[in-house]
Each structure stands twice: as structure tokens, then as C-alpha cells.
CSV table of C-alpha atoms in Angstrom, one decimal:
chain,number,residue,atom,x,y,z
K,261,UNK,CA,0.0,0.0,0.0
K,262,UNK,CA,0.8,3.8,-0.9
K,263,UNK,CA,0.2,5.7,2.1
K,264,UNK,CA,0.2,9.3,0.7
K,265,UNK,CA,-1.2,11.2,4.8
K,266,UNK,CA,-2.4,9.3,7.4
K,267,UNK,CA,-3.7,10.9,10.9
K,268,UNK,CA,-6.5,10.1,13.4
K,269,UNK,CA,-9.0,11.9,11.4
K,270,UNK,CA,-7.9,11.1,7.8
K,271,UNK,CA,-5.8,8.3,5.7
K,272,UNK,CA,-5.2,9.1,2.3
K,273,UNK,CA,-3.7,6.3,0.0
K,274,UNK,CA,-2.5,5.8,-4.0
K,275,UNK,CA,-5.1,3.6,-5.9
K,276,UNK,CA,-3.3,0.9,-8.6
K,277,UNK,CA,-5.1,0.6,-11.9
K,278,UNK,CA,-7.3,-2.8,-11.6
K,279,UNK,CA,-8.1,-2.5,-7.8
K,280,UNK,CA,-11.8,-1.1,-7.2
K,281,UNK,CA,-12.2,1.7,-4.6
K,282,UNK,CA,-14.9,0.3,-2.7
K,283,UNK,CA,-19.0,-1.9,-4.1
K,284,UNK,CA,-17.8,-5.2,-4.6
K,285,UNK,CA,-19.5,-8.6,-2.9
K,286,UNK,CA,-18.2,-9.7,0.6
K,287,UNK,CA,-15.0,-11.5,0.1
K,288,UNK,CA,-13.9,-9.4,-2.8
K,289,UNK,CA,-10.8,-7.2,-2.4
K,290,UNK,CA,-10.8,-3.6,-2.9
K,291,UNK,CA,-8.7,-0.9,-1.3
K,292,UNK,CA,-11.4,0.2,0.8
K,293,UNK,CA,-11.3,-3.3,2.4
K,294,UNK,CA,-7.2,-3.4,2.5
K,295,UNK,CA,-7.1,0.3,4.3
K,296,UNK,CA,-9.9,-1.2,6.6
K,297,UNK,CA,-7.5,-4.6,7.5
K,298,UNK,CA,-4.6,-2.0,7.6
K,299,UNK,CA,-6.0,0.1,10.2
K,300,UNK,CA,-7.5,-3.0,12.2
K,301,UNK,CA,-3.9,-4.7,12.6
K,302,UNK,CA,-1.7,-1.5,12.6
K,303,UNK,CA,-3.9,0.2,15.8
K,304,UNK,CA,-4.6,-3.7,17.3
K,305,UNK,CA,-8.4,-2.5,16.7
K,306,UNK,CA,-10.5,-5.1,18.7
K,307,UNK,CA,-14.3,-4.2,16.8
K,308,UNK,CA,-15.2,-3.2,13.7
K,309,UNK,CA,-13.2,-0.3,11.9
K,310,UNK,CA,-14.8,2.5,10.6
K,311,UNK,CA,-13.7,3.8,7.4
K,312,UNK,CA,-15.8,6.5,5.5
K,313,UNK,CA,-15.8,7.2,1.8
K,314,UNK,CA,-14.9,10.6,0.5
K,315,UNK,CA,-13.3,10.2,-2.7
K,316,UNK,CA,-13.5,7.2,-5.2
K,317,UNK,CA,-11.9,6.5,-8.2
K,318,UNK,CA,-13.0,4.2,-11.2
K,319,UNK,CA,-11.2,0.7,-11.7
K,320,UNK,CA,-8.7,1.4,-14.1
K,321,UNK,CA,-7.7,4.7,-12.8
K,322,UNK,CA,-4.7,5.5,-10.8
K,323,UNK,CA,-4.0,8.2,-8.0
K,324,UNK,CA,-5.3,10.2,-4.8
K,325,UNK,CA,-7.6,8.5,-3.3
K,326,UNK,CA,-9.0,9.9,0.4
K,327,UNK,CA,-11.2,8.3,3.3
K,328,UNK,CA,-11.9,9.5,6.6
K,329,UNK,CA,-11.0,7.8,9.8
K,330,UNK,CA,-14.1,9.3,11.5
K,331,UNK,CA,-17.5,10.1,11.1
K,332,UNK,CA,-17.5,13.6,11.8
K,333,UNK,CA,-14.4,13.8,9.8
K,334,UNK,CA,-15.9,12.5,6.9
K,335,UNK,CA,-19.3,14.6,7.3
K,336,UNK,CA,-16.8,17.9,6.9
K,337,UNK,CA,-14.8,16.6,3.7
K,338,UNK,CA,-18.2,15.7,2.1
K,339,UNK,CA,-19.2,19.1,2.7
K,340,UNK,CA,-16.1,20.7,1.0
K,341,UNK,CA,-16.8,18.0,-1.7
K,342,UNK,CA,-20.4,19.1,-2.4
K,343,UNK,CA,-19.6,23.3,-1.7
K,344,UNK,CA,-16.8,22.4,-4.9
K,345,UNK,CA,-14.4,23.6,-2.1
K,346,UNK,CA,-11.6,20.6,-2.8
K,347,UNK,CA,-9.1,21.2,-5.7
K,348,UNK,CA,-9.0,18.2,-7.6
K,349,UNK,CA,-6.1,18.0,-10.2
K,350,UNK,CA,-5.8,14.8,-13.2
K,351,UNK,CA,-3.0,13.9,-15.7
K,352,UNK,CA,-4.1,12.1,-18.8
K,353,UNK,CA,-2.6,11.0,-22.0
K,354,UNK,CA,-5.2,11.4,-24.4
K,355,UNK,CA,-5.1,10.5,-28.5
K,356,UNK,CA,-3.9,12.8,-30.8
K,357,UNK,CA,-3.0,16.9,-30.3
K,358,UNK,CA,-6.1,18.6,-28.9
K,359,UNK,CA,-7.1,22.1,-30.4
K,360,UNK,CA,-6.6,24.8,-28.3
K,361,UNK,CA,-4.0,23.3,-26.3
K,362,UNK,CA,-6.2,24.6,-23.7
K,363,UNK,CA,-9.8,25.6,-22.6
K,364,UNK,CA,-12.4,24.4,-20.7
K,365,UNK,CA,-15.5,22.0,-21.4
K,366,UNK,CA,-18.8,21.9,-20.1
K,367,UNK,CA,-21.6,18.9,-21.3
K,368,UNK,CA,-24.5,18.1,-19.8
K,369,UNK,CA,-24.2,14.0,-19.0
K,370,UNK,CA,-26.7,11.3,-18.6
K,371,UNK,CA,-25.8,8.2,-17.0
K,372,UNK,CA,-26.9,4.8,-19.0
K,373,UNK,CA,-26.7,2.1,-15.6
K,374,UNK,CA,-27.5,-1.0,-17.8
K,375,UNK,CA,-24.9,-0.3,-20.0
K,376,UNK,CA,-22.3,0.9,-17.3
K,377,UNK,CA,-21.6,3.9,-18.9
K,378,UNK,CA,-22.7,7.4,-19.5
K,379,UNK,CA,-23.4,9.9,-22.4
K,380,UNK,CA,-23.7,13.5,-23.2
K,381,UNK,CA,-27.1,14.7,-23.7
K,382,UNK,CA,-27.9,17.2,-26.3
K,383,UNK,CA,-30.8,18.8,-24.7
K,384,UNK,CA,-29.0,19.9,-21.3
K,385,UNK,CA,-30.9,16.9,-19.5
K,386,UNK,CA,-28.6,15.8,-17.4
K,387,UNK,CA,-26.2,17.0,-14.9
K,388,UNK,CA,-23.7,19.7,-15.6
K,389,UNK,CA,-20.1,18.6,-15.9
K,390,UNK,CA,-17.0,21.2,-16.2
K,391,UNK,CA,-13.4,20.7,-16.1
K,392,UNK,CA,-10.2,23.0,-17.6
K,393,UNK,CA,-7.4,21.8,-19.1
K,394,UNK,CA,-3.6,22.3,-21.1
K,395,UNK,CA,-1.9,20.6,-22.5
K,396,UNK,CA,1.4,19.8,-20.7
K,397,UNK,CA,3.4,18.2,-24.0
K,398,UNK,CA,3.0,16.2,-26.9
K,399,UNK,CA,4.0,12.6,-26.1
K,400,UNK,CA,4.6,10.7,-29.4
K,401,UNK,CA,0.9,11.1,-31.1
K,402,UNK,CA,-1.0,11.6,-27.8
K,403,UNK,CA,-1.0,14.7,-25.3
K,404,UNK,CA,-0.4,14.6,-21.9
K,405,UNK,CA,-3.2,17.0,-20.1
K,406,UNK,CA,-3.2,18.6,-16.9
K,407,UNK,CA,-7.1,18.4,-16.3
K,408,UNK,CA,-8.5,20.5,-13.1
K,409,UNK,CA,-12.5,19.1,-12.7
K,410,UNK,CA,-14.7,21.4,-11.6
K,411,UNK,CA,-17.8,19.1,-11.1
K,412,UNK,CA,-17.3,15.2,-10.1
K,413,UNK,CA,-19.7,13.1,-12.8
K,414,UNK,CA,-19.3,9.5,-13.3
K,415,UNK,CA,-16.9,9.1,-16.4
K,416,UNK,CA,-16.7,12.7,-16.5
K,417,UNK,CA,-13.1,13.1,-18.1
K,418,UNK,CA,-13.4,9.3,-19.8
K,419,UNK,CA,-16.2,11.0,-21.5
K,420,UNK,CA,-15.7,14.4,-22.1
K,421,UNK,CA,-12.4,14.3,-24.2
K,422,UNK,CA,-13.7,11.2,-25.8
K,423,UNK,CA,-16.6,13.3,-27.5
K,424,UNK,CA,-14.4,15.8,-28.8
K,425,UNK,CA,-12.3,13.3,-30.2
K,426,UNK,CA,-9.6,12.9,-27.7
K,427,UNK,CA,-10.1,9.4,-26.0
K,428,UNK,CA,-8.0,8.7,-23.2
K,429,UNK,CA,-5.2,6.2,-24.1
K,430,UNK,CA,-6.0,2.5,-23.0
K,431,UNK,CA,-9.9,3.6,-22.8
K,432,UNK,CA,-11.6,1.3,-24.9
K,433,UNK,CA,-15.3,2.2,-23.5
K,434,UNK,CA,-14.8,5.3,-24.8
K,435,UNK,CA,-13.2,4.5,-28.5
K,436,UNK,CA,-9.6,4.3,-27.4
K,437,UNK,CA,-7.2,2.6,-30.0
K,438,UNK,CA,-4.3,3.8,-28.1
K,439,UNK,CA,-2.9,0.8,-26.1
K,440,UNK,CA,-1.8,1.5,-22.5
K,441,UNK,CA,-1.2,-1.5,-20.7
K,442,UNK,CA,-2.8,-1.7,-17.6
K,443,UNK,CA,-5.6,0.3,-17.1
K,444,UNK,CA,-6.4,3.6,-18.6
K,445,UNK,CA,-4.0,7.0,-18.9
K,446,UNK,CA,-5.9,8.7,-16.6
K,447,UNK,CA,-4.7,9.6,-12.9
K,448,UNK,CA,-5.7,11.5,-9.6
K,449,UNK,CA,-2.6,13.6,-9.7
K,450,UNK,CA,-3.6,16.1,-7.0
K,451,UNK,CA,-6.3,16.6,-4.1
K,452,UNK,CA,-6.2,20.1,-2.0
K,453,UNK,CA,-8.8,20.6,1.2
K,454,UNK,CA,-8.9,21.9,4.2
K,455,UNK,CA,-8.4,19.4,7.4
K,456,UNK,CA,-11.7,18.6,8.8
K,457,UNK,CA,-10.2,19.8,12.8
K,458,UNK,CA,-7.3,21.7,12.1
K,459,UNK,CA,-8.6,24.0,9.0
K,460,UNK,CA,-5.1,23.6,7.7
K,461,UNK,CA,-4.8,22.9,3.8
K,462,UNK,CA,-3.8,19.7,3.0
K,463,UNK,CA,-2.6,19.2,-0.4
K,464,UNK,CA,-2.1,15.6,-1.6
K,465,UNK,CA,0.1,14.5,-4.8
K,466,UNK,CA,0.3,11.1,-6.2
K,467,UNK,CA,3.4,10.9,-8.3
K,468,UNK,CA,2.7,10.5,-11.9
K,469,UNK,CA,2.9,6.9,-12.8
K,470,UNK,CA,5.9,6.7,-15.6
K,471,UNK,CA,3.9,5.1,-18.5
K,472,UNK,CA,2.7,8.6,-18.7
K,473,UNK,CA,5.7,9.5,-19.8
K,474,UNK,CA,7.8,11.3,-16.8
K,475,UNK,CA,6.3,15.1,-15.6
């Protein structure tokens, strides 16, 4: 395990592409269950461990990933969360050279939960999603992007570059013909908030895996 910050209040960790955050059947593992087990044996903890969720990253994604150590804790970084208070910062490699190297995007997305995937509605149905980006450099014929999201959709970056052409490498659900070993290009670089007690701001940085290419 990658511990990134670890306190009474808060334990923040790195997330491998593969592992799910959290939602699978009893019995399956997922790094919510291994930072529950870690916490258990490190502090000899005799009952159950509570753990709460506060940030949560897709399967094949890589990076930050934060949970609280206690419930009033994670009452306060949900509130940061939902008051768009918490900097959240990604690095993707996505296909091809995006034009302007720079901008922002804002869709309107629907969520199809059969399919286990979502989609941009036309009509502004949906729920707002906005992000800005630039483009860091070209690597080979993709562009690495410093992405900073705004709103937090399901498959909100996955989706939004892929509609404009610009799938992340690796992401086939989204048209990717890019390989990228394992996983998908796309990684929780950064997470900035303010400590639930202490009001001090914590920022968190995952080191950028180096199949993106070094930063």
C-alpha cells in the first residue's frame, strides 16, 4: 500500500489501476477493504473499523484516493466536496493533439446504468459537468493534459475528451485505439482541502505513474 497522509481523522492512500475503490460482494478485495485490514492490525483495533468514503476512483484509474477515519471527519470533507471547495487536479494521455491546447468543457451527461456507462445529452438533461485543461506536452501522437475538474460526474473526463475526439489512451469504452497497458492513462494527480479539525490545507500529490511519460 501507498500511504500518501495518514492521521486520526484522515488516511489518504494511491489507488493501482485494476483495484476497485470500494462496491464489490463480501469476500472481494478492494482498497477500501485493505485500508480497513490496515488500520485494524496497525492500531490492534479489537471491533469493527470504521472507514468513510470521500473520494473514489474508477477501476482502471490511478492516484489520490481519500477516506476518513471518523465520522465527523468524513461529514466535513463531504461538505467541502459538495460546496466544490476541494481542488482536484488529473493527468491524462489522451489520442492525438487537442485544439486549443487549452480551454475548458462543459456537457451536460446522462448516466446509462445498464450499460455501465454514460453519455452526453444534447438537450442539457442531465447534470452539468466542467473541467479546464492544457496541455502539458505532446508525447509521441498523444497529449499529456493537466485536467483540473470542476464538477465530479461518473466518467466525466473518460467522456468528455472522448466526445471531442480525444479518448484517453488505454480507454476502450470510450473509442480508445491507443494501447496503455494496464488500465487507462488517466490519474488522480492532485487533491487540495482543508483538514476537517485543524482547517489547515492539505494538499495531496500522487506521483505521476511513468507510463505517462515522466512530468
Amino acid at each position: 500500500m501507498h500511504i500518501l497522509y495518514e492521521d486520526n481523522h484522515l488516511i489518504a492512500l494511491v489507488k493501482p489501476a485494476g483495484l476497485a475503490t470500494m462496491g464489490l460482494p463480501e469476500g472481494h478485495e478492494t482498497l477500501f477493504t485493505q485500508t480497513k485490514a490496515y488500520i485494524k492490525k496497525k492500531y490492534a483495533k479489537p471491533g469493527e473499523v470504521y472507514l468513510g468514503i470521500v473520494s473514489r476512483l474508477d477501476v482502471p484509474v490511478t492516484g489520490v484516493v481519500l477516506f476518513a477515519r471518523t465520522s465527523k471527519a468524513a461529514a466535513r470533507l463531504n461538505d467541502q466536496f459538495r460546496e466544490h471547495t476541494v481542488e482536484k487536479v488529473y493527468a491524462a494521455l489522451v489520442e492525438g493533439k487537442i485544439i486549443p491546447p487549452e480551454g475548458e468543457c462543459v456537457d451536460y451527461i446522462c448516466e446509462d446504468k445498464q450499460n455501465r456507462r454514460a453519455f452526453v445529452s444534447q438537450s442539457k438533461q442531465g447534470k452539468e459537468a466542467r473541467l479546464r485543461y492544457r496541455t502539458v506536452r505532446q508525447v509521441n501522437r498523444c497529449s499529456l493534459v493537466e485536467i483540473h475538474l470542476e464538477t465530479g460526474r461518473k466518467h466525466q473526463i473518460r467522456l468528455q475528451f472522448s466526445v471531442r475526439g480525444h479518448p484517453i489512451c488505454g480507454d476502450v469504452k470510450y473509442g480508445a485505439k491507443q494501447p496503455f497497458g494496464v488500465g487507462i492513462a488517466l490519474h488522480a494527480w492532485k487533491l487540495a482541502f482543508s483538514h476537517p479539525t485543524t482547517k489547515e490545507r492539505i494538499e495531496l500529490v500522487a506521483p505521476l505513474p511513468k507510463t505517462f511519460g515522466g512530468r
